[in-house]
CSV table of C-alpha atoms in Angstrom, one decimal:
chain,number,residue,atom,x,y,z
W,1,MET,CA,52.7,-146.9,-57.1
W,2,THR,CA,52.9,-150.3,-58.8
W,3,GLU,CA,51.5,-153.0,-56.4
W,4,THR,CA,53.9,-156.0,-56.2
W,5,VAL,CA,52.5,-157.9,-53.2
W,6,ALA,CA,48.9,-158.0,-52.1
W,7,LEU,CA,47.1,-159.9,-49.3
W,8,ALA,CA,43.3,-159.5,-49.3
W,9,GLY,CA,41.2,-160.9,-46.4
W,10,VAL,CA,43.9,-163.5,-45.6
W,11,THR,CA,43.5,-165.9,-42.8
W,12,LYS,CA,45.9,-168.7,-42.0
W,13,ALA,CA,44.9,-171.4,-39.4
W,14,TYR,CA,46.8,-174.4,-38.1
W,15,GLY,CA,44.0,-176.4,-36.7
W,16,PRO,CA,42.5,-174.4,-33.8
W,17,ILE,CA,45.4,-171.9,-33.9
W,18,VAL,CA,44.8,-168.8,-36.1
W,19,ALA,CA,48.2,-167.4,-37.0
W,20,VAL,CA,46.9,-164.6,-39.3
W,21,ARG,CA,43.4,-163.2,-39.2
W,22,ASP,CA,41.6,-161.3,-42.0
W,23,LEU,CA,44.7,-159.5,-43.2
W,24,ASP,CA,44.8,-156.8,-45.9
W,25,LEU,CA,48.2,-155.6,-46.9
W,26,ALA,CA,49.7,-154.2,-50.1
W,27,LEU,CA,53.4,-153.6,-50.9
W,28,HIS,CA,54.5,-151.4,-53.8
W,29,ALA,CA,57.5,-151.0,-56.1
W,30,GLY,CA,60.3,-148.8,-54.7
W,31,GLU,CA,59.0,-149.0,-51.1
W,32,VAL,CA,60.7,-150.1,-47.9
W,33,VAL,CA,58.3,-151.6,-45.4
W,34,ALA,CA,59.1,-152.6,-41.9
W,35,LEU,CA,57.0,-155.5,-40.6
W,36,VAL,CA,57.2,-155.5,-36.8
W,37,GLY,CA,55.7,-157.6,-34.0
W,38,HIS,CA,56.9,-159.9,-31.3
W,39,ASN,CA,57.6,-163.6,-31.7
W,40,GLY,CA,54.3,-165.4,-32.6
W,41,ALA,CA,52.7,-162.3,-34.0
W,42,GLY,CA,52.3,-163.8,-37.4
W,43,LYS,CA,55.2,-162.2,-39.4
W,44,THR,CA,56.8,-165.4,-40.6
W,45,THR,CA,53.4,-166.9,-41.5
W,46,GLN,CA,52.7,-163.9,-43.7
W,47,ILE,CA,56.1,-164.2,-45.4
W,48,LYS,CA,55.6,-167.8,-46.1
W,49,MET,CA,52.3,-167.1,-47.8
W,50,MET,CA,53.9,-164.2,-49.9
W,51,LEU,CA,56.6,-166.7,-51.0
W,52,GLY,CA,54.1,-169.4,-51.9
W,53,LEU,CA,55.5,-171.7,-49.3
W,54,SER,CA,52.1,-171.8,-47.5
W,55,ARG,CA,48.6,-171.4,-48.7
W,56,PRO,CA,46.1,-169.2,-46.9
W,57,SER,CA,43.1,-170.8,-45.3
W,58,ALA,CA,41.0,-167.9,-46.6
W,59,GLY,CA,41.6,-164.9,-48.8
W,60,THR,CA,44.0,-164.3,-51.6
W,61,VAL,CA,47.7,-163.7,-52.0
W,62,ARG,CA,49.2,-162.1,-55.1
W,63,LEU,CA,52.9,-161.9,-55.9
W,64,LEU,CA,53.7,-159.8,-59.0
W,65,GLY,CA,50.2,-160.4,-60.2
W,66,THR,CA,50.2,-164.2,-59.7
W,67,ASP,CA,49.3,-166.7,-57.1
W,68,PRO,CA,52.8,-167.6,-55.6
W,69,ALA,CA,51.5,-171.0,-54.4
W,70,GLY,CA,49.9,-171.9,-57.7
W,71,ASP,CA,50.8,-170.5,-61.1
W,72,GLY,CA,53.4,-168.0,-59.7
W,73,PHE,CA,56.5,-170.1,-59.9
W,74,ALA,CA,58.0,-167.7,-62.5
W,75,ALA,CA,57.2,-164.7,-60.3
W,76,ARG,CA,59.0,-166.4,-57.3
W,77,ALA,CA,62.2,-166.3,-59.4
W,78,GLU,CA,62.0,-162.5,-59.1
W,79,VAL,CA,62.0,-162.6,-55.3
W,80,GLY,CA,65.0,-162.5,-53.0
W,81,TYR,CA,64.5,-164.0,-49.6
W,82,LEU,CA,66.7,-164.0,-46.5
W,83,PRO,CA,65.3,-166.3,-43.8
W,84,GLU,CA,65.7,-165.5,-40.1
W,85,SER,CA,67.9,-168.5,-39.5
W,86,VAL,CA,70.6,-168.7,-42.2
W,87,SER,CA,71.8,-172.3,-42.7
W,88,PHE,CA,74.4,-173.4,-45.3
W,89,HIS,CA,76.3,-176.6,-46.0
W,90,LEU,CA,79.4,-176.0,-43.9
W,91,ALA,CA,81.8,-178.1,-46.1
W,92,LEU,CA,81.1,-175.9,-49.2
W,93,THR,CA,83.0,-172.7,-49.8
W,94,GLY,CA,81.2,-169.4,-50.0
W,95,ARG,CA,81.8,-169.3,-53.7
W,96,GLU,CA,80.4,-172.9,-54.2
W,97,THR,CA,77.4,-171.9,-52.0
W,98,LEU,CA,76.6,-168.8,-54.0
W,99,ALA,CA,77.1,-170.6,-57.3
W,100,PHE,CA,74.5,-173.1,-56.2
W,101,TYR,CA,71.9,-170.4,-55.5
W,102,ALA,CA,72.8,-168.7,-58.8
W,103,ARG,CA,72.1,-171.8,-60.8
W,104,LEU,CA,68.8,-172.3,-59.0
W,105,LYS,CA,67.8,-168.8,-60.3
W,106,GLY,CA,69.1,-169.6,-63.8
W,107,LEU,CA,72.0,-167.1,-63.5
W,108,ASP,CA,75.6,-167.3,-64.7
W,109,ALA,CA,77.5,-168.7,-61.7
W,110,ARG,CA,80.9,-167.9,-63.0
W,111,HIS,CA,81.1,-164.2,-62.1
W,112,LEU,CA,80.2,-163.9,-58.5
W,113,ASP,CA,82.9,-161.5,-57.3
W,114,PRO,CA,80.6,-158.4,-57.5
W,115,ALA,CA,78.0,-160.2,-55.3
W,116,PHE,CA,80.6,-160.9,-52.7
W,117,ALA,CA,82.0,-157.4,-52.8
W,118,ALA,CA,78.5,-155.9,-52.4
W,119,VAL,CA,78.2,-157.5,-49.0
W,120,GLY,CA,81.8,-157.1,-47.9
W,121,LEU,CA,82.9,-160.6,-48.6
W,122,ASP,CA,85.6,-159.9,-51.2
W,123,GLY,CA,89.1,-161.2,-50.7
W,124,GLY,CA,89.9,-164.7,-49.7
W,125,ALA,CA,86.8,-165.4,-47.6
W,126,ALA,CA,84.8,-166.6,-50.6
W,127,ASP,CA,87.1,-169.5,-51.2
W,128,ARG,CA,87.1,-170.8,-47.6
W,129,ALA,CA,84.6,-173.4,-46.2
W,130,VAL,CA,81.5,-171.7,-44.8
W,131,GLY,CA,82.1,-173.8,-41.6
W,132,THR,CA,85.1,-171.6,-40.8
W,133,TRP,CA,83.1,-168.4,-41.1
W,134,SER,CA,81.7,-166.2,-38.3
W,135,LYS,CA,77.9,-165.8,-37.9
W,136,GLY,CA,78.1,-162.3,-39.3
W,137,MET,CA,79.9,-163.6,-42.4
W,138,ARG,CA,77.2,-166.2,-42.9
W,139,GLN,CA,74.6,-163.5,-42.6
W,140,ARG,CA,76.3,-161.5,-45.3
W,141,LEU,CA,76.4,-164.6,-47.5
W,142,GLY,CA,72.6,-165.0,-47.0
W,143,LEU,CA,72.1,-161.4,-48.1
W,144,ALA,CA,74.3,-162.0,-51.1
W,145,GLN,CA,72.1,-164.9,-52.3
W,146,ALA,CA,69.0,-162.9,-51.7
W,147,LEU,CA,70.3,-160.1,-53.9
W,148,LEU,CA,71.2,-162.4,-56.8
W,149,GLY,CA,69.5,-161.5,-60.0
W,150,ARG,CA,68.4,-158.0,-58.8
W,151,PRO,CA,65.0,-159.3,-57.6
W,152,ARG,CA,61.9,-157.1,-57.9
W,153,VAL,CA,60.8,-158.1,-54.4
W,154,LEU,CA,63.2,-158.5,-51.5
W,155,ILE,CA,61.9,-160.1,-48.3
W,156,LEU,CA,64.4,-160.1,-45.4
W,157,ASP,CA,63.6,-161.7,-42.0
W,158,GLU,CA,65.7,-160.3,-39.2
W,159,PRO,CA,68.4,-159.3,-41.7
W,160,THR,CA,70.9,-157.6,-39.4
W,161,SER,CA,71.2,-160.4,-36.9
W,162,GLY,CA,74.9,-161.0,-36.3
W,163,LEU,CA,76.1,-157.8,-38.1
W,164,ASP,CA,78.2,-155.3,-36.3
W,165,PRO,CA,77.2,-151.6,-36.4
W,166,ALA,CA,79.4,-150.7,-39.5
W,167,LEU,CA,78.0,-153.6,-41.5
W,168,ARG,CA,74.4,-152.7,-40.5
W,169,ARG,CA,75.0,-149.3,-42.0
W,170,GLU,CA,76.3,-150.9,-45.2
W,171,PHE,CA,73.3,-153.3,-45.2
W,172,TYR,CA,70.8,-150.4,-45.1
W,173,ALA,CA,72.7,-148.6,-47.8
W,174,ILE,CA,72.2,-151.7,-50.0
W,175,VAL,CA,68.5,-151.7,-49.1
W,176,ALA,CA,68.1,-148.1,-50.0
W,177,ALA,CA,69.8,-148.5,-53.3
W,178,ARG,CA,67.6,-151.5,-54.3
W,179,ALA,CA,64.5,-149.5,-53.4
W,180,ALA,CA,65.7,-146.5,-55.4
W,181,GLU,CA,66.0,-148.9,-58.4
W,182,GLY,CA,62.4,-149.9,-57.9
W,183,ALA,CA,62.5,-153.0,-55.8
W,184,THR,CA,60.0,-153.7,-53.0
W,185,VAL,CA,61.8,-154.4,-49.7
W,186,LEU,CA,60.1,-156.0,-46.8
W,187,LEU,CA,62.1,-156.0,-43.5
W,188,ALA,CA,60.7,-158.2,-40.7
W,189,SER,CA,62.7,-157.2,-37.6
W,190,HIS,CA,62.7,-156.8,-33.9
W,191,ALA,CA,65.4,-154.1,-34.1
W,192,LEU,CA,62.9,-151.2,-34.0
W,193,THR,CA,65.4,-148.4,-33.2
W,194,GLU,CA,67.6,-149.0,-36.3
W,195,LEU,CA,64.5,-149.1,-38.6
W,196,GLU,CA,63.7,-145.4,-37.9
W,197,GLY,CA,64.5,-143.3,-40.9
W,198,ARG,CA,65.1,-146.4,-43.0
W,199,ALA,CA,61.5,-147.6,-43.7
W,200,ASP,CA,58.9,-145.7,-45.7
W,201,ARG,CA,56.1,-147.6,-43.9
W,202,VAL,CA,55.8,-149.5,-40.6
W,203,VAL,CA,53.2,-152.3,-40.3
W,204,ILE,CA,52.6,-153.5,-36.7
W,205,VAL,CA,51.1,-156.9,-36.2
W,206,ASN,CA,49.9,-158.6,-33.0
W,207,ARG,CA,48.4,-162.1,-32.7
W,208,GLY,CA,48.0,-162.3,-36.5
W,209,VAL,CA,46.1,-159.0,-36.8
W,210,LYS,CA,47.4,-155.8,-38.4
W,211,ILE,CA,47.0,-153.1,-35.7
W,212,ALA,CA,48.8,-150.2,-37.3
W,213,ASP,CA,50.1,-149.3,-40.8
W,214,GLY,CA,51.6,-146.0,-41.9
W,215,THR,CA,54.6,-143.8,-42.1
W,216,LEU,CA,56.4,-143.0,-38.9
W,217,ASP,CA,54.8,-139.5,-39.0
W,218,GLU,CA,51.3,-141.0,-39.6
W,219,LEU,CA,51.7,-143.4,-36.7
W,220,ARG,CA,52.9,-140.5,-34.4
W,221,HIS,CA,49.9,-138.5,-35.4
W,222,LEU,CA,47.5,-141.4,-34.6
W,223,ALA,CA,49.2,-142.2,-31.3
W,224,ALA,CA,49.4,-138.6,-30.2
W,225,LEU,CA,52.1,-139.4,-27.6
W,226,PRO,CA,53.8,-136.5,-25.8
W,227,VAL,CA,57.0,-135.0,-27.1
W,228,ASN,CA,60.0,-134.7,-24.8
W,229,VAL,CA,61.7,-131.3,-24.6
W,230,ARG,CA,65.0,-130.9,-22.7
W,231,VAL,CA,66.7,-127.5,-22.3
W,232,ARG,CA,69.8,-126.2,-20.8
W,233,PRO,CA,68.8,-122.8,-19.5
W,234,GLY,CA,70.9,-119.7,-20.0
W,235,ALA,CA,68.7,-117.9,-17.4
W,236,PRO,CA,66.2,-119.0,-14.7
W,237,LEU,CA,63.0,-120.6,-16.1
W,238,PRO,CA,59.6,-121.0,-14.3
W,239,ALA,CA,59.7,-124.3,-12.4
W,240,ASP,CA,56.1,-125.3,-13.2
W,241,GLY,CA,56.0,-128.4,-15.3
W,242,TRP,CA,59.7,-128.9,-15.6
W,243,ARG,CA,61.9,-131.6,-14.1
W,244,ARG,CA,65.4,-130.8,-13.1
W,245,LEU,CA,68.0,-133.4,-14.2
W,246,PRO,CA,71.3,-134.2,-12.5
W,247,ASP,CA,73.3,-132.3,-15.1
W,248,GLY,CA,71.3,-129.1,-14.4
W,249,SER,CA,69.1,-129.3,-17.5
W,250,LEU,CA,65.3,-129.2,-17.4
W,251,GLU,CA,62.9,-131.6,-19.0
W,252,THR,CA,59.2,-131.7,-19.7
W,253,GLU,CA,56.7,-133.4,-22.0
W,254,VAL,CA,54.1,-131.6,-24.2
W,255,ALA,CA,51.3,-132.7,-26.4
W,256,PRO,CA,52.2,-132.7,-30.1
W,257,ALA,CA,49.7,-129.8,-30.7
W,258,GLY,CA,51.5,-127.7,-28.1
W,259,LYS,CA,55.1,-128.3,-29.2
W,260,LEU,CA,55.5,-125.3,-31.4
W,261,ALA,CA,53.9,-122.9,-28.9
W,262,LEU,CA,56.2,-124.1,-26.1
W,263,LEU,CA,59.3,-123.6,-28.3
W,264,ALA,CA,58.1,-120.2,-29.3
W,265,ARG,CA,57.8,-119.2,-25.6
W,266,LEU,CA,61.2,-120.6,-24.8
W,267,LEU,CA,62.9,-118.8,-27.7
W,268,ALA,CA,61.1,-115.5,-27.2
W,269,VAL,CA,63.5,-114.4,-24.5
W,270,PRO,CA,67.1,-113.9,-25.8
W,271,GLY,CA,69.6,-115.8,-23.8
W,272,ALA,CA,67.1,-117.8,-21.8
W,273,ILE,CA,68.0,-121.1,-23.6
W,274,ALA,CA,71.6,-122.2,-24.0
W,275,ASP,CA,70.6,-125.5,-25.7
W,276,ILE,CA,67.4,-127.4,-26.5
W,277,ILE,CA,66.7,-131.0,-27.6
W,278,VAL,CA,63.2,-132.1,-28.9
W,279,THR,CA,62.7,-135.8,-29.0
W,280,GLU,CA,59.7,-137.3,-30.9
W,281,PRO,CA,58.2,-140.6,-29.8
W,282,THR,CA,60.4,-143.4,-31.1
W,283,LEU,CA,59.3,-146.5,-33.0
W,284,ASP,CA,59.7,-148.4,-29.7
W,285,ASP,CA,57.3,-146.0,-28.0
W,286,LEU,CA,54.8,-146.3,-30.8
W,287,TYR,CA,55.0,-150.1,-30.9
W,288,ALA,CA,54.3,-150.3,-27.1
W,289,HIS,CA,51.4,-147.8,-27.5
W,290,PHE,CA,49.6,-149.7,-30.2
W,291,LEU,CA,50.0,-153.0,-28.4
W,292,ARG,CA,48.6,-151.4,-25.2
W,293,ARG,CA,45.7,-150.0,-27.2
W,294,GLU,CA,45.0,-153.4,-28.8
W,295,ALA,CA,45.0,-155.1,-25.4
W,296,ALA,CA,42.6,-152.6,-24.1
């Protein structure tokens, strides 16, 4: 895959405080990457260096083949960015605001209706002052400005903050469509549950250090956390190793390597199982695991 963003041996220090330490990270065209970590883990510092808003103390940052803080100004025009805290001039209308950002990118500011429609802001909202908008509407306006010009790299910091569940689904549909067209999408988020199934890779950072990087399946393989199996028996089952739940179903945990063998035993007896639910470790589980491992 074509590499669009690369950080090699990057360290960023603010006096005695090291925000990012010896980081290697590469992002590719057509890839959706989730960057996760608690507040203070170094996510925003990484993003600022990718955008050329901050220079590394050591190492190199490349954005579309150039140094974003040096000779990469033209490359920065091909980047869409949604900051964590969206702030607009409250006296301007949505249309005036988006036209301002379009002119900054050298785009035609006269035809913005498709951009508003893409984020669910069509109708009369675009011509009202932003100060009258809800937080969710302002978040959608922020997404609209990030999408202007069909950027090759899209960096979104806590992008679903303030969006209701329906709009979150629409947002991720937009993200998937942009990635399918070849854009690199970086999602920095605390909303781990909603990232499952929507990111090609997950990068976990803690105290400025990358502690895990891979697909969800790869991270599950590395963590080797147990799989939860819940059954509703159609006939009595051996009690060993099972917990009986209030609704009468039974629950147990099994190592990943033993999952298929357990399922085969359960399904070997006709009518023994009326229903079965197998739950793999979630991204929340994996995140907590890698943090514990790092602490140890």
